[in-house]
Short mmCIF file of C-alpha atoms and ligand atoms in Angstrom, two decimals:
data_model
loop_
_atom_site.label_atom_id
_atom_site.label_comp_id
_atom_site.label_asym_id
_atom_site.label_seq_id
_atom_site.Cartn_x
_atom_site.Cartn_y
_atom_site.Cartn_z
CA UNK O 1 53.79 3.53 47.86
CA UNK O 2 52.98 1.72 44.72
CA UNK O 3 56.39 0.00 44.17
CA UNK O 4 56.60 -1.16 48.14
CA UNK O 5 52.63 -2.73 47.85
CA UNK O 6 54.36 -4.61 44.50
CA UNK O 7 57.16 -5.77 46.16
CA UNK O 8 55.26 -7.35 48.89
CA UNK O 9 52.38 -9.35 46.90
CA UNK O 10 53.53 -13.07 46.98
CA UNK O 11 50.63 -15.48 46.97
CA UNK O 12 50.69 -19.09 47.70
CA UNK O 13 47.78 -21.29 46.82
CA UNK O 14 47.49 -24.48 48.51
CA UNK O 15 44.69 -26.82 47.13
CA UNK O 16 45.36 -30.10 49.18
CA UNK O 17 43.47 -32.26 46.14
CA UNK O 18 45.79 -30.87 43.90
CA UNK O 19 48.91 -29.78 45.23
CA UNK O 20 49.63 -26.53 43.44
CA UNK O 21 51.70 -23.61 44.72
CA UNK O 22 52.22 -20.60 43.05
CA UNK O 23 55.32 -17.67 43.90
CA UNK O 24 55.51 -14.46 42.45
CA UNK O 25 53.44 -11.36 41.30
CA UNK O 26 49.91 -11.91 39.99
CA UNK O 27 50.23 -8.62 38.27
CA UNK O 28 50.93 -7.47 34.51
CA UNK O 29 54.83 -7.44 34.65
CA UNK O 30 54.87 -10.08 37.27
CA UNK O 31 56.54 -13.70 37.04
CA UNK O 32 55.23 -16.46 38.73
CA UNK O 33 56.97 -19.66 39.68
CA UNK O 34 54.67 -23.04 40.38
CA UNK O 35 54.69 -26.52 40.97
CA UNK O 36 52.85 -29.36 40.68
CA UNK O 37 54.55 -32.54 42.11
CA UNK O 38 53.02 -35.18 40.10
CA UNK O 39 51.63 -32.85 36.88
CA UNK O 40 52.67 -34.41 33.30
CA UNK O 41 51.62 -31.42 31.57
CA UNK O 42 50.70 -27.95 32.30
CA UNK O 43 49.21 -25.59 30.21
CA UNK O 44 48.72 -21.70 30.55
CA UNK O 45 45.54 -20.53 28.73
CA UNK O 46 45.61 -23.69 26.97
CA UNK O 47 49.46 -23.02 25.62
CA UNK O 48 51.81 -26.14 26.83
CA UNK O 49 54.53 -24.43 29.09
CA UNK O 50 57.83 -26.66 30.34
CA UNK O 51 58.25 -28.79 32.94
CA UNK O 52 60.64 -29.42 35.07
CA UNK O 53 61.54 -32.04 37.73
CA UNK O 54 58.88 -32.33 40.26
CA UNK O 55 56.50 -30.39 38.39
CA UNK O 56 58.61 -27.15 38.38
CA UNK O 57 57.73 -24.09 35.83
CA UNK O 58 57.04 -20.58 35.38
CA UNK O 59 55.46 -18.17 33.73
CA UNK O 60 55.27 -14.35 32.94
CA UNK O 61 52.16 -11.53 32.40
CA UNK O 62 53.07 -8.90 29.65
CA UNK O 63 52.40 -5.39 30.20
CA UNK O 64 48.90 -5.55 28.72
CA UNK O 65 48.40 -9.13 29.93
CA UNK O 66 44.75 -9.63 29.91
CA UNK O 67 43.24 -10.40 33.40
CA UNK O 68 41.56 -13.46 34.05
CA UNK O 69 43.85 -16.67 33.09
CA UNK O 70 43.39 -20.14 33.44
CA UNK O 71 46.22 -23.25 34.52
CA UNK O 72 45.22 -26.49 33.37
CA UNK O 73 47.54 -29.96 34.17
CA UNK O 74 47.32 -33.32 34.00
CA UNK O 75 48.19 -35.82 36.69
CA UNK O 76 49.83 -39.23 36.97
CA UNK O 77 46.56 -40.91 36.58
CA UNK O 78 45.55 -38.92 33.60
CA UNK O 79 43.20 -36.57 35.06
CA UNK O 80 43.11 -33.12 34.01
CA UNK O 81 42.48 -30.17 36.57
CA UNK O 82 42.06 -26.84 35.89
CA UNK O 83 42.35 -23.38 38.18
CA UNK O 84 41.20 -20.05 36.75
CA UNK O 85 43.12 -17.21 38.46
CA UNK O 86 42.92 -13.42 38.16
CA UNK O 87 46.13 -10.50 37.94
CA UNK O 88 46.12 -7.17 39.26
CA UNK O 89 45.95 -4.27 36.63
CA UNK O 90 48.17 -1.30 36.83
CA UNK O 91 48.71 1.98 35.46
CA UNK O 92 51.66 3.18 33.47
CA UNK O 93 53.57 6.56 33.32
CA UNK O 94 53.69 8.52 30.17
CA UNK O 95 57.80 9.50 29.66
CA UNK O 96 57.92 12.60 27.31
CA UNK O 97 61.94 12.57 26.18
CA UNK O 98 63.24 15.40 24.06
CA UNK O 99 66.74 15.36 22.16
CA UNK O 100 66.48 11.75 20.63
CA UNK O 101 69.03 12.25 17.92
CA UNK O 102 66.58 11.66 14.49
CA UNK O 103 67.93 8.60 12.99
CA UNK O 104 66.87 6.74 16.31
CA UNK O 105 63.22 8.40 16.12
CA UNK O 106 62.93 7.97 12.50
CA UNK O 107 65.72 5.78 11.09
CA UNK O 108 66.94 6.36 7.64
CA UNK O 109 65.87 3.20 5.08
CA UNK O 110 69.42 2.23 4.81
CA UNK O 111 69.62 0.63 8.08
CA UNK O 112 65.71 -1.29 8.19
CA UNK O 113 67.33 -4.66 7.18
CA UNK O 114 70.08 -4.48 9.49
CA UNK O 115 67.78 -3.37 12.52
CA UNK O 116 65.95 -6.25 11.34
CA UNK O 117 68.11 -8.91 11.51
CA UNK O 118 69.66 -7.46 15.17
CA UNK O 119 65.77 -8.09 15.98
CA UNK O 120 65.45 -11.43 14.87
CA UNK O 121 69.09 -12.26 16.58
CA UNK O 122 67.68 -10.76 19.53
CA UNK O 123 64.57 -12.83 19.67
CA UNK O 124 66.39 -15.83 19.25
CA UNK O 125 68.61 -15.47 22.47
CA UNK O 126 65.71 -14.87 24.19
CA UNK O 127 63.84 -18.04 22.85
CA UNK O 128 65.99 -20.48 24.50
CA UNK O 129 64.64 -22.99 26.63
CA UNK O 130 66.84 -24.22 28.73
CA UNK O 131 66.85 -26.65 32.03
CA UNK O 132 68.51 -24.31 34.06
CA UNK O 133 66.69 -23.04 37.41
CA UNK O 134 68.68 -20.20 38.03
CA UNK O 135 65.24 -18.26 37.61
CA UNK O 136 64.46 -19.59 41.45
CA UNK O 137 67.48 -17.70 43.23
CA UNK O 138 67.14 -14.42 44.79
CA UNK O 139 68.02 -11.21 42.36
CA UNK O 140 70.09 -8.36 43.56
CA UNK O 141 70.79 -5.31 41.95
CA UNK O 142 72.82 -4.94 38.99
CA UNK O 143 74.14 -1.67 39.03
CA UNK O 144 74.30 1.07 41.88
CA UNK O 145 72.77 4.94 40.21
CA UNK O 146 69.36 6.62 39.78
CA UNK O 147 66.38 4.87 38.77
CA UNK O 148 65.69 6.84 35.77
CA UNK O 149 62.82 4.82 33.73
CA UNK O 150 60.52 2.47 34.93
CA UNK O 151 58.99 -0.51 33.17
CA UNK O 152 55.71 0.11 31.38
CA UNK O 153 56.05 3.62 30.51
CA UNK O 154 54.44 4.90 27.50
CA UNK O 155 57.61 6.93 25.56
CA UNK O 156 57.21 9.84 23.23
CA UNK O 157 60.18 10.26 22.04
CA UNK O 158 60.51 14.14 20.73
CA UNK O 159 56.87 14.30 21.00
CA UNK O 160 56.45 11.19 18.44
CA UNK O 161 54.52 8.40 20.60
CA UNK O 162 57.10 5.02 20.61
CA UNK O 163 56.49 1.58 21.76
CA UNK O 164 56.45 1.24 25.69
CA UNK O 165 59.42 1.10 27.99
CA UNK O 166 60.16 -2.56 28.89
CA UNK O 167 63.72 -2.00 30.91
CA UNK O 168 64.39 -0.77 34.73
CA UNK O 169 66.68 1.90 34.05
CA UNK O 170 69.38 2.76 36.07
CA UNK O 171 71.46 6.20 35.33
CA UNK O 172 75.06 6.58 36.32
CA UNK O 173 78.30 7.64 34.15
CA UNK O 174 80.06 5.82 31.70
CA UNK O 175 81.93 3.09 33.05
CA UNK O 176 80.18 2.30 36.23
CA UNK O 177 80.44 -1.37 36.58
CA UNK O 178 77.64 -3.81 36.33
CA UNK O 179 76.97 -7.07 37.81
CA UNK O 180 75.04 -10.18 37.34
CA UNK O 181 71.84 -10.03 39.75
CA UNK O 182 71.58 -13.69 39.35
CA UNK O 183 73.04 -16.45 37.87
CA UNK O 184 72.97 -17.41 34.61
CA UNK O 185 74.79 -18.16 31.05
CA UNK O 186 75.70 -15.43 28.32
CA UNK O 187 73.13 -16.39 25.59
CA UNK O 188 73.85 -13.64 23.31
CA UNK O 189 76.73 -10.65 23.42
CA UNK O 190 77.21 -7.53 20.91
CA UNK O 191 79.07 -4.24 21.34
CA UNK O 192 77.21 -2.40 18.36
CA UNK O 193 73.67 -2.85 17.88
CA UNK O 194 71.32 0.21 16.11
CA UNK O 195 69.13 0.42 18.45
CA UNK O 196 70.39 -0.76 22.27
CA UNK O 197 73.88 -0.05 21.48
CA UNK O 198 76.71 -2.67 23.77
CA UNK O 199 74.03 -5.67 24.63
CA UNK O 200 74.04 -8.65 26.52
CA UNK O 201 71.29 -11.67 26.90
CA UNK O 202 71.73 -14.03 29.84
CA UNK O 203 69.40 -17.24 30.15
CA UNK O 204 68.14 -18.49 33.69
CA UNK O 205 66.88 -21.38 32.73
CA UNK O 206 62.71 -22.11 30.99
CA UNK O 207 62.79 -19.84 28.73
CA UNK O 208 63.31 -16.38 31.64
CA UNK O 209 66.20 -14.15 29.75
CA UNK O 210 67.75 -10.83 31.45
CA UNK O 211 68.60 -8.38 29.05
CA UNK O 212 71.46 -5.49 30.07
CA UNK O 213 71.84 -2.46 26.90
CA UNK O 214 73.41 0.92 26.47
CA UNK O 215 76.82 -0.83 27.69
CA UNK O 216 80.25 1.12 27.02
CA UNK O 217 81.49 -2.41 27.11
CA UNK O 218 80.17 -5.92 27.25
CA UNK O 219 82.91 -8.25 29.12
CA UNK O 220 80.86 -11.62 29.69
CA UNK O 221 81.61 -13.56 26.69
CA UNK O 222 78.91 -15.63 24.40
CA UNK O 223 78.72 -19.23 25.95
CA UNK O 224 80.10 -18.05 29.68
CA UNK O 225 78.35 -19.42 33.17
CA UNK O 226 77.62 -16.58 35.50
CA UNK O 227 77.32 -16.35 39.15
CA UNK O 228 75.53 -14.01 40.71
CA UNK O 229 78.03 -10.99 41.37
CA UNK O 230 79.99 -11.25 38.10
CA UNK O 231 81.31 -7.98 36.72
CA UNK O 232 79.05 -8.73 32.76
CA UNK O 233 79.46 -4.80 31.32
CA UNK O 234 79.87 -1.61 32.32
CA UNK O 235 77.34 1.08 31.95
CA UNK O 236 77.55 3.24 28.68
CA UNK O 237 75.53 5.52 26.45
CA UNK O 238 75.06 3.70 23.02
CA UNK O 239 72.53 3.01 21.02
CA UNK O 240 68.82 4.97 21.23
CA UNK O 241 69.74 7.15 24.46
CA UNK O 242 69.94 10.65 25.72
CA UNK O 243 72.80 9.79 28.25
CA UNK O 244 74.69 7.39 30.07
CA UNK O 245 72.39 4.25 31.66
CA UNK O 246 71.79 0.47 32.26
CA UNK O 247 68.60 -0.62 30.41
CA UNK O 248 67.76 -4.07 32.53
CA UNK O 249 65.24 -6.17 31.06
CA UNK O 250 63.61 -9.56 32.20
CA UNK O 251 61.31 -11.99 29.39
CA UNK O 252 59.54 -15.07 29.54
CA UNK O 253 60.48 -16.22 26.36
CA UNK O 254 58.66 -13.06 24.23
CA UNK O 255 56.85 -11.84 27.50
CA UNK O 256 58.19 -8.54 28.82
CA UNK O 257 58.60 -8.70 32.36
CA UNK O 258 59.25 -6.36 35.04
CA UNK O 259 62.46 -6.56 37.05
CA UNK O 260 61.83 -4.39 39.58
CA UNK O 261 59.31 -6.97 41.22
CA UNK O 262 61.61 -9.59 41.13
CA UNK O 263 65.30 -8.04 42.22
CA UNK O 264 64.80 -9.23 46.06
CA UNK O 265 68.02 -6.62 47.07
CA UNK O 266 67.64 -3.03 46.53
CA UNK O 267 70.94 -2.37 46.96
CA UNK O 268 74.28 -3.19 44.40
CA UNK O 269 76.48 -2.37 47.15
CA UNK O 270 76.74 -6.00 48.03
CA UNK O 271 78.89 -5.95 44.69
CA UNK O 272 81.01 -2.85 44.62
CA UNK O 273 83.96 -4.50 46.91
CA UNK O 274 84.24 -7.38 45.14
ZN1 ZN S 1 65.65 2.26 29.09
#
């Protein structure tokens, strides 16, 4: 069982001279949280990343994230350490989907500067850097239904081959209600765009984003602090989509993540009372 072998890899390296620990998934897809108690700069691959109070940060590995990486930091003295560190490689499904409507598989010209600029909004709210840590509690699931897309996939969408499949997708009708796997604040909140239909960006803090689309309706408001639990949307069918589904997605900044090997609770039914 692929997914349960993913689930389970958390590593912890303890190097008393230096005092870093890392969390998380060494894996493409996979998030990793760190510290370094007395670090005054760490760098990924030689790219600053933030930090936090007592050396907090994290990072992400994109799909095709190369292998073999490197952390570098400096130390209250000045001294500059380094720790090379290898991810695990996987292998992605190929999704053929039939009965994309045409003007999501090849849009008409009339809408390229207006899928454009939904784009660039889009990047935006997932640039934001904030000094939350909400990216350090434990992530249920947002919506009870069928897992019906995984992250990675490679999508061809009437037989045309399409960029790959970043979301966790979770099928169930119109309406089903969905809830905030972790807390947060509403960074960016649309009903209508071209592509991902009813869409909604929340921030958890150093630059980690969740990203919920195909909603009927969007009911978190721009600028409002979630808990985990919330009612955010409700599941819908806009946008690029051959039925009814939540499209969850988790970024480090531009970094697709997976969210399957973060969400700690299989189960939504924690929610559905409330
Ligand atoms: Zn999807």
């Amino acid at each position: 069982m692929l997914k349960k072998t993913l689930l389970s890899i958390a590593l912890l390296i303890n190097l008393p001279l230096n005092a870093l620990e890392l969390k998380g998934n060494l894996i493409q897809g996979g998030m990793v949280t760190g510290s370094i108690p007395k670090a005054q700069s760490v760098k990924l691959n030689g790219q600053a990343i933030k930090l936090g109070k007592q050396g907090l940060f994290v990072f992400g590995f994109g799909r095709d994230a190369k292998l073999s990486h490197e952390l570098s930091w400096t130390d209250n003295k000045g001294s500059t350490h380094t720790q090379s560190f290898i991810i695990t490689k996987r292998d992605y499904k190929i999704d053929k989907i039939e009965g994309v409507a045409k003007k999501y598989v090849s849009p008409p010209k009339s809408v390229l500067a207006r899928t454009k600029k939904e784009a660039q909004e889009v990047r935006n709210a997932r640039s934001v850097l904030s000094n939350r840590v909400d990216f350090l509690e434990p992530v249920y699931r947002p919506a009870t239904g069928r897992i019906s897309g995984v992250y990675g996939s490679q999508r061809y969408f009437n037989g045309t081959p399409k960029r790959p499949h970043f979301g966790l997708d979770i099928a169930n009708k119109t309406g089903t209600q969905v809830y905030s796997p972790l807390p947060g604040k509403v960074v960016f909140a649309n009903s209508d765009l071209y592509y991902s239909g009813g869409t909604l960006i929340i921030d958890h803090g150093f630059g980690i984003t969740s990203t919920y689309i195909h909603l009927s309706e969007v009911t978190a408001k721009l600028g409002q602090e979630i808990k985990t639990g919330d009612k955010i949307a409700k599941i819908g069918a806009t946008g690029r989509v051959t039925g009814p589904h939540l499209d969850w997605r988790l970024n480090w900044q531009q970094v697709r993540l997976d969210p399957e090997l973060v969400m700690n609770h299989l189960s939504a039914s924690k929610f559905t009372n409330k």
